[in-house]
Short mmCIF file of C-alpha atoms in Angstrom, two decimals:
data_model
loop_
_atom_site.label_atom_id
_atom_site.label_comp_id
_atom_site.label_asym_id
_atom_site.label_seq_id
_atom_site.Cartn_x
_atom_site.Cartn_y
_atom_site.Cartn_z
CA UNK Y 22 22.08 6.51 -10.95
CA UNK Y 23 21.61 9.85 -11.73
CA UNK Y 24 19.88 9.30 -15.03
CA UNK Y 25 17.62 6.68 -13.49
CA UNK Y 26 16.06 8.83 -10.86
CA UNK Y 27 15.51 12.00 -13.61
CA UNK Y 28 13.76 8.88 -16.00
CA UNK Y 29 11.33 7.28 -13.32
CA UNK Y 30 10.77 11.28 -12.21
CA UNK Y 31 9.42 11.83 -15.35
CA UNK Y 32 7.59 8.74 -15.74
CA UNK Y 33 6.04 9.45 -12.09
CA UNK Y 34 5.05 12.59 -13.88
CA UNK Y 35 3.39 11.14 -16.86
CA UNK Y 36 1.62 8.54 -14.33
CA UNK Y 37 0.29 11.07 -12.28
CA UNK Y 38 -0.87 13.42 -14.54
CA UNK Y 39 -3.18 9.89 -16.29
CA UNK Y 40 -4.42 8.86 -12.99
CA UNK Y 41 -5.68 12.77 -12.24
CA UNK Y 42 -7.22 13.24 -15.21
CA UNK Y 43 -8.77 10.07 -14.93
CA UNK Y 44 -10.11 10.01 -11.60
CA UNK Y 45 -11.62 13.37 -12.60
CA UNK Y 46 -13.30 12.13 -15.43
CA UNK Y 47 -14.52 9.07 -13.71
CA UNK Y 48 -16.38 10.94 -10.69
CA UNK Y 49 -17.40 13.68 -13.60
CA UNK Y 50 -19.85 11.08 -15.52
CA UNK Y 51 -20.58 8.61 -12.42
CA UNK Y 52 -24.37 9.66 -11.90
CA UNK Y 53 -24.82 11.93 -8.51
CA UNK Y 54 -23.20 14.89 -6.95
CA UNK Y 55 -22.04 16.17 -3.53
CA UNK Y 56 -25.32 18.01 -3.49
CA UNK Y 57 -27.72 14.53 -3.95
CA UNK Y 58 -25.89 12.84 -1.55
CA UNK Y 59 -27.63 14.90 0.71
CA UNK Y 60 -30.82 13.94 -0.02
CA UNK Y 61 -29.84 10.41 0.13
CA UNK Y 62 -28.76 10.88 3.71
CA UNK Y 63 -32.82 12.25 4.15
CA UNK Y 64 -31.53 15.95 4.69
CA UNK Y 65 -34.25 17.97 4.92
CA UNK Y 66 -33.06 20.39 1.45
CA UNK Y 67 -35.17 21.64 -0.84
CA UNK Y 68 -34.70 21.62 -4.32
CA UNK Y 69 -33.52 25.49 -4.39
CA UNK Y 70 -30.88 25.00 -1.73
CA UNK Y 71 -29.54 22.35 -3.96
CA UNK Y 72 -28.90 24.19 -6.74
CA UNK Y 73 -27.10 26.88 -4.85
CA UNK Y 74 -25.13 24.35 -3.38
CA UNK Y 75 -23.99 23.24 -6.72
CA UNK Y 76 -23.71 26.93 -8.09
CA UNK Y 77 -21.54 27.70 -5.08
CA UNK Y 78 -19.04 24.69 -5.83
CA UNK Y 79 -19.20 25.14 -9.33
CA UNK Y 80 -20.71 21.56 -10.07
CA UNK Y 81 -22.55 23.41 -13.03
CA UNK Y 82 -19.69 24.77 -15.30
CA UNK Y 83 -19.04 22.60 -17.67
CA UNK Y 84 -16.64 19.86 -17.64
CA UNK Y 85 -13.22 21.02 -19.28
CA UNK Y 86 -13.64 24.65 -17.24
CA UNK Y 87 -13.64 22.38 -13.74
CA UNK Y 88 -10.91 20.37 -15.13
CA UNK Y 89 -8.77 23.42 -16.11
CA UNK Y 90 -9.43 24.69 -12.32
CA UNK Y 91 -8.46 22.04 -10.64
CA UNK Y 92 -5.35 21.45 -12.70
CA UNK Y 93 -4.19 24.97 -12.35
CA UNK Y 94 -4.88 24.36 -8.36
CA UNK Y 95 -3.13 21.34 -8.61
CA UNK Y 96 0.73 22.67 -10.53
CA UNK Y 97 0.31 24.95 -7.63
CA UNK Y 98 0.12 22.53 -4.45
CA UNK Y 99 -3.73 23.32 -4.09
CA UNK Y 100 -5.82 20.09 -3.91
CA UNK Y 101 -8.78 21.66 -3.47
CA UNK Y 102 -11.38 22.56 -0.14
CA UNK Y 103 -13.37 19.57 0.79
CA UNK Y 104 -17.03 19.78 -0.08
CA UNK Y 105 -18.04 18.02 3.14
CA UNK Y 106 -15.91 19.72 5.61
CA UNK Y 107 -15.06 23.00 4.18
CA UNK Y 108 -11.55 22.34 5.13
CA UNK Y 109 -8.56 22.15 2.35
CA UNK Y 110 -7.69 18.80 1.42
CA UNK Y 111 -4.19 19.22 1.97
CA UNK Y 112 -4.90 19.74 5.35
CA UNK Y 113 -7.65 17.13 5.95
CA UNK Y 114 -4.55 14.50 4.40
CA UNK Y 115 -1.41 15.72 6.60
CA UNK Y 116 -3.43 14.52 9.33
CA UNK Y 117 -3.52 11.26 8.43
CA UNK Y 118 -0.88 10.39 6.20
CA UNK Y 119 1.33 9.72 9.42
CA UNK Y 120 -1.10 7.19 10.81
CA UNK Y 121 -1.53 5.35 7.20
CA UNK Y 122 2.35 5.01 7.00
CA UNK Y 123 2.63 3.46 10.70
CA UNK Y 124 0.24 1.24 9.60
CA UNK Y 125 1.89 0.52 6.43
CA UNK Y 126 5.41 0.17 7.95
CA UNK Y 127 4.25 -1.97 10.90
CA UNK Y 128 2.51 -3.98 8.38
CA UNK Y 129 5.32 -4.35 6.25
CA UNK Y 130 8.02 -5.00 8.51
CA UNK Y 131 5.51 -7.66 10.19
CA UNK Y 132 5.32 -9.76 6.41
CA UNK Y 133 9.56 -8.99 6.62
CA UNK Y 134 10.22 -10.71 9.88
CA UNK Y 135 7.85 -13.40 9.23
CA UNK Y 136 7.54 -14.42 5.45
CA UNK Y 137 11.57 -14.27 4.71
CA UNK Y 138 12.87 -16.54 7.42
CA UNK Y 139 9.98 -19.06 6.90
CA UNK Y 140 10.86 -19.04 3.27
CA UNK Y 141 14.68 -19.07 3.50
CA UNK Y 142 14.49 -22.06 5.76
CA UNK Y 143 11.64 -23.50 3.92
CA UNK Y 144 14.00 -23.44 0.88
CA UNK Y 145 16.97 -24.85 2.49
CA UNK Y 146 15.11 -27.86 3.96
CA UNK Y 147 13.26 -28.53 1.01
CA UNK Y 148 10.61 -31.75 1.14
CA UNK Y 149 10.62 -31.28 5.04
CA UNK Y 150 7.95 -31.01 6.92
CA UNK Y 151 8.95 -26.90 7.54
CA UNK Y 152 8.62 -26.55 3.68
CA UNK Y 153 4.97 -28.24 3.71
CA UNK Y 154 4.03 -26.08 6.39
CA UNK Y 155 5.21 -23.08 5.17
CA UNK Y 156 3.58 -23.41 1.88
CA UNK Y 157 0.25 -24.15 3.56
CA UNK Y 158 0.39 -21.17 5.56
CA UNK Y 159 1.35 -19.44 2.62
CA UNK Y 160 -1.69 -20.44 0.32
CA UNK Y 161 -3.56 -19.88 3.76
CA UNK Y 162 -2.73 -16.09 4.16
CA UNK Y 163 -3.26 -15.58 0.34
CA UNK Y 164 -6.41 -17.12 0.19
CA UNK Y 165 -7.87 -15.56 3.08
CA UNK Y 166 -9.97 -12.33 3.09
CA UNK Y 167 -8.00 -9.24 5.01
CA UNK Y 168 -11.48 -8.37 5.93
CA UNK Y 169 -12.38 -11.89 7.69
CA UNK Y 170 -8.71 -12.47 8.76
CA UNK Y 171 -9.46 -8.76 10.60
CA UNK Y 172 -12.50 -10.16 12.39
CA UNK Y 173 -11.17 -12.88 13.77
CA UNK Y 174 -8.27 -11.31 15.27
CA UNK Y 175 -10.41 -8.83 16.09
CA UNK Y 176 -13.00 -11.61 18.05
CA UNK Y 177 -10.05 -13.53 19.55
CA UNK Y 178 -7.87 -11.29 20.82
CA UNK Y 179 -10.69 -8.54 21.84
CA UNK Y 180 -13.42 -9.66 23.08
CA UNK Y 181 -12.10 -12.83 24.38
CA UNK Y 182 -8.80 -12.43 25.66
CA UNK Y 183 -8.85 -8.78 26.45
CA UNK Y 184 -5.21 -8.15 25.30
CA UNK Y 185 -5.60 -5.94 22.40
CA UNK Y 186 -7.75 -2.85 21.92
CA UNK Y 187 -10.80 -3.59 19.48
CA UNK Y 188 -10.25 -0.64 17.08
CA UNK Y 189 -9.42 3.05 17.20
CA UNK Y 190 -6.06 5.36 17.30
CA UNK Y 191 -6.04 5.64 20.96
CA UNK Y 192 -3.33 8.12 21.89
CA UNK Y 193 -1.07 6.65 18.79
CA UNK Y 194 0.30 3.76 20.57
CA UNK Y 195 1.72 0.29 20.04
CA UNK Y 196 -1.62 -1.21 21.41
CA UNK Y 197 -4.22 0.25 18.77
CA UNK Y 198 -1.35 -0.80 16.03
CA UNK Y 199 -1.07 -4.38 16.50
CA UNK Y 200 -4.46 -5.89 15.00
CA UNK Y 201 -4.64 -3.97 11.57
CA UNK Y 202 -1.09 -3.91 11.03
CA UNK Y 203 -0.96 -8.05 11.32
CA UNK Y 204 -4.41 -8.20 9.76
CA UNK Y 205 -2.79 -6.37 6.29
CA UNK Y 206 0.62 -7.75 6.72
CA UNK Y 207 -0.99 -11.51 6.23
CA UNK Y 208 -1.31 -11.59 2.87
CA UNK Y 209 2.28 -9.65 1.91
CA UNK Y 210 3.60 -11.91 4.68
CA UNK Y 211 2.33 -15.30 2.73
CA UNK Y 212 3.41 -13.84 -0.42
CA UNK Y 213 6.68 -12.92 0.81
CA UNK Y 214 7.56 -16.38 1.56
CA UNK Y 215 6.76 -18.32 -1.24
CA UNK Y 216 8.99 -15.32 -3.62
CA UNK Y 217 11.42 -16.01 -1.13
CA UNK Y 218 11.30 -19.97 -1.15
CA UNK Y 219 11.68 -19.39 -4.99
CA UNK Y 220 14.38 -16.84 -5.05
CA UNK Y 221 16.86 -19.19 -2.50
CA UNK Y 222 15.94 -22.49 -4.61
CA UNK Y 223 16.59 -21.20 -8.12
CA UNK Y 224 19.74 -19.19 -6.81
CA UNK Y 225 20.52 -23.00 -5.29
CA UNK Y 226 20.33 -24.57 -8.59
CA UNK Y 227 22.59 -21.66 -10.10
CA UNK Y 228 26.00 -22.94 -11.47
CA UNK Y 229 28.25 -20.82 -9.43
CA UNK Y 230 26.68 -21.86 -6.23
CA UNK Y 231 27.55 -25.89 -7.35
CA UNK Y 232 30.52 -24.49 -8.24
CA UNK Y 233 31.56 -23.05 -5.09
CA UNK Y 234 30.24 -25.97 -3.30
CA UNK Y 235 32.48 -28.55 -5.17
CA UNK Y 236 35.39 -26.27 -4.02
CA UNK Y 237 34.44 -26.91 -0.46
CA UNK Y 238 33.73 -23.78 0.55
CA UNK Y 239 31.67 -23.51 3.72
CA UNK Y 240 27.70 -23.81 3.86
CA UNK Y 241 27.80 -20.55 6.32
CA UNK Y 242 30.18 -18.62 3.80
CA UNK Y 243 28.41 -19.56 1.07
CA UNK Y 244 25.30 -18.69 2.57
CA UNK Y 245 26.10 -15.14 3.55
CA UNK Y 246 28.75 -14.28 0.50
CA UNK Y 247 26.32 -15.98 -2.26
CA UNK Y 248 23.07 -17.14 -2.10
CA UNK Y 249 21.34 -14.13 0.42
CA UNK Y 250 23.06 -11.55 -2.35
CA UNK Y 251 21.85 -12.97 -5.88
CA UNK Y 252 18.22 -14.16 -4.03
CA UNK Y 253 17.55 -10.85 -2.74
CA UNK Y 254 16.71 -9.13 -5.52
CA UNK Y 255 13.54 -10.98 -6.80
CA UNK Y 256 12.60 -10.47 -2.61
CA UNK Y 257 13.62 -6.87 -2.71
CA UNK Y 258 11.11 -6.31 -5.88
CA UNK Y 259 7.99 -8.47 -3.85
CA UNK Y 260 8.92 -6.05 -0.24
CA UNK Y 261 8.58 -3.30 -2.54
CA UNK Y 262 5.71 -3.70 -4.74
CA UNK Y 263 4.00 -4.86 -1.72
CA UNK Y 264 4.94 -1.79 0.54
CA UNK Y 265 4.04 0.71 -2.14
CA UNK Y 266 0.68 -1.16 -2.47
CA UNK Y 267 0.01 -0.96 0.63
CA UNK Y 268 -1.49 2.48 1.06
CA UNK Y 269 -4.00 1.84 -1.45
CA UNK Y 270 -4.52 -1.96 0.24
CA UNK Y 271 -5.79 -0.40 3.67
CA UNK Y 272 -8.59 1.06 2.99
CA UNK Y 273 -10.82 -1.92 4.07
CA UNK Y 274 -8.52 -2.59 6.53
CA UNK Y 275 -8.84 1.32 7.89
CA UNK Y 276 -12.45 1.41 7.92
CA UNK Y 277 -12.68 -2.26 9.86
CA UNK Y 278 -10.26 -0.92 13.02
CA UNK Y 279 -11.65 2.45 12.33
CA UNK Y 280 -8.00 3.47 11.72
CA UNK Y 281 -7.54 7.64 10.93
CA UNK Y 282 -5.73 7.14 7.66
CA UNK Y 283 -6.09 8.06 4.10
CA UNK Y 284 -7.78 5.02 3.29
CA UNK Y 285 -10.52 5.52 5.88
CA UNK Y 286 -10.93 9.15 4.29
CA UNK Y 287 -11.40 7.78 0.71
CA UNK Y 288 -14.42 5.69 1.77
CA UNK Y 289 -15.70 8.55 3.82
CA UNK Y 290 -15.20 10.89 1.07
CA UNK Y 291 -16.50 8.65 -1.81
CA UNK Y 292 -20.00 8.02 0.02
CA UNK Y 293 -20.24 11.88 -0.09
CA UNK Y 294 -19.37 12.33 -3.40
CA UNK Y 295 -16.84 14.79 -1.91
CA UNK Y 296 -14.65 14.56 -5.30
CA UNK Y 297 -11.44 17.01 -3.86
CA UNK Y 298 -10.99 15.06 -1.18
CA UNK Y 299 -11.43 11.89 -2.95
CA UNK Y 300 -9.15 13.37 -5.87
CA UNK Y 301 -6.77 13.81 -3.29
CA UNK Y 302 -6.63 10.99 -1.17
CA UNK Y 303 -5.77 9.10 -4.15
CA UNK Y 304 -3.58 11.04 -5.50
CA UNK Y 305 -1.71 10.55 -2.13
CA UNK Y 306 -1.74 6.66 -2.85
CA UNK Y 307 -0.63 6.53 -5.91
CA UNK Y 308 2.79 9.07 -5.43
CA UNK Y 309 3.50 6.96 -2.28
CA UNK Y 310 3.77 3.57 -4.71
CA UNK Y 311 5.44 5.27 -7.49
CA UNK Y 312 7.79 6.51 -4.39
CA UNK Y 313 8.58 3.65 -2.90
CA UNK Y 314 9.10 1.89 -6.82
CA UNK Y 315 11.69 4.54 -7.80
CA UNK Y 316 13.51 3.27 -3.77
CA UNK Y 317 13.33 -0.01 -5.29
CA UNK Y 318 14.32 0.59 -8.52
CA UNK Y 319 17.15 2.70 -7.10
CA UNK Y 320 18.02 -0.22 -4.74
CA UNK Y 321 18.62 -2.60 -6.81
CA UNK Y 322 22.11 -0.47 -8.50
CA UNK Y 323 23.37 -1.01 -4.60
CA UNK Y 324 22.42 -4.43 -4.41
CA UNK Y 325 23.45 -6.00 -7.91
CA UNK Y 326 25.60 -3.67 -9.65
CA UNK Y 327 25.72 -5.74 -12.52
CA UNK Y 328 21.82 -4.57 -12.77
CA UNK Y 329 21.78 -1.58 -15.73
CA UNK Y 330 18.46 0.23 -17.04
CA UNK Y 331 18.44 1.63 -20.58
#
């Protein structure tokens, strides 16, 4: 196990160091600065202040002198001071991470509770009307837009039954958390069901499970000691893509239920060309998914040890 955490820490290395280096390059050669965005907001700034502006932030030194910078910043825990704010990234981002990762977790363990039963049972009463209707709210939740999903939740329980806050953080409590979190768990939660209808009906088709059927061996038993076990892995690798994903997956939501998370600050901070904190908001997103990958990955020694990497 121990040589499989040092191998996807170095690959989590490798992958951050290509999505850095591109994100810089991207927002290096993407037309407009920090600077022009306030002109497009109709700032009153003259053309002198602009350039100082850019002098001061050291927009004008050529490209592989900002890159060396920021790397250098970055191997030591510096992301940067926001452009916008004047604040350090690092800061600006430990106050939201936490509410992102509520989100995220309410989210996920909302697609948990509701996509794996329906698709476990789906699977065991296959051709019944649970199965039909679990597939069609399965193709449902995929098909629709988080976005639209978001508004009608938002409409519904809102503005016309009053039960729900319509958006905000309020004082961090359950309330505020129920709308977005259900709005991005739909689509993981649709997903989840149909990988688990799969998983229990190829694992039902397996030899061993005939096997241990034609020795009589008890539907509950079999169940519990068989099929949940050798099923659960192709469900443990959806829960986790899905979960790691989901950081990145918010932002829309975020910006709908005007949610205080990373994802709200990326949109925020890419409308201002405000490149450290965009640099660093998705650098955020991406070491959560490789994160919760390397869990996964790690997982699956504990659940199938007959699972090696090489």
């Amino acid at each position: 196990m121990l040589n499989v955490l040092l191998r996807r820490l170095l690959q989590a290395a490798l992958t951050v160091l290509v999505v850095v280096t591109l994100v810089f390059l991207l927002f290096s050669v993407i037309p407009g600065t920090y600077a022009s965005s306030l002109q497009a907001d109709k700032r009153d700034v003259s053309a002198e202040v602009l350039e100082r502006i850019e002098t001061e932030l050291g927009l004008n030194d050529p490209l592989p002198q900002r890159f060396g910078r920021y790397m250098a910043g970055l191997a030591q825990g510096d992301l940067g001071t926001s452009y916008a704010t004047k604040r350090p990234v690092a800061d600006m981002l430990a106050g939201r991470i936490w509410a992102s990762f509520r989100l995220a977790c309410a989210a996920i363990l909302f697609a948990v509770c509701i996509g794996l039963p329906l698709g476990f049972f789906a699977a065991m009463r296959q051709g019944s009307w649970l199965d039909t209707a679990t597939m069609t709210l399965a193709v449902s939740g995929l098909s629709i837009p988080a976005f639209w999903a978001g508004l009608v939740l938002m409409y519904l329980f809102s503005l016309k039954l009053h039960w729900l806050p319509t958006f905000g953080y309020g004082s961090g409590g359950l309330s505020h958390l129920i709308l977005p979190a259900i709005t991005l768990g739909i689509a993981p939660m649709a997903l989840l069901a149909r990988t688990t209808r799969a998983a229990v009906l190829e694992t039902l088709n397996s030899d061993f499970i005939r096997t241990a059927r034609s020795k009589g061996m008890s539907e509950r038993r079999l169940v519990l000691r068989h099929l949940a076990r050798n099923a659960f892995v192709l469900v443990l690798t959806t829960i986790g893509l899905q979960f790691g994903s989901m950081l990145g997956g918010s932002v829309v939501i975020e910006k709908l239920f005007a949610w205080p998370g990373v994802g709200s600050l990326l949109i925020d901070s890419v409308g201002l060309r405000d490149i450290p904190a965009v640099q660093g908001a998705i650098l955020v997103i991406v070491l959560f998914f490789l994160l919760i990958n390397t869990l996964v990955d790690l997982a699956y020694l504990v659940v199938d040890p007959r699972i090696r990497y090489r």
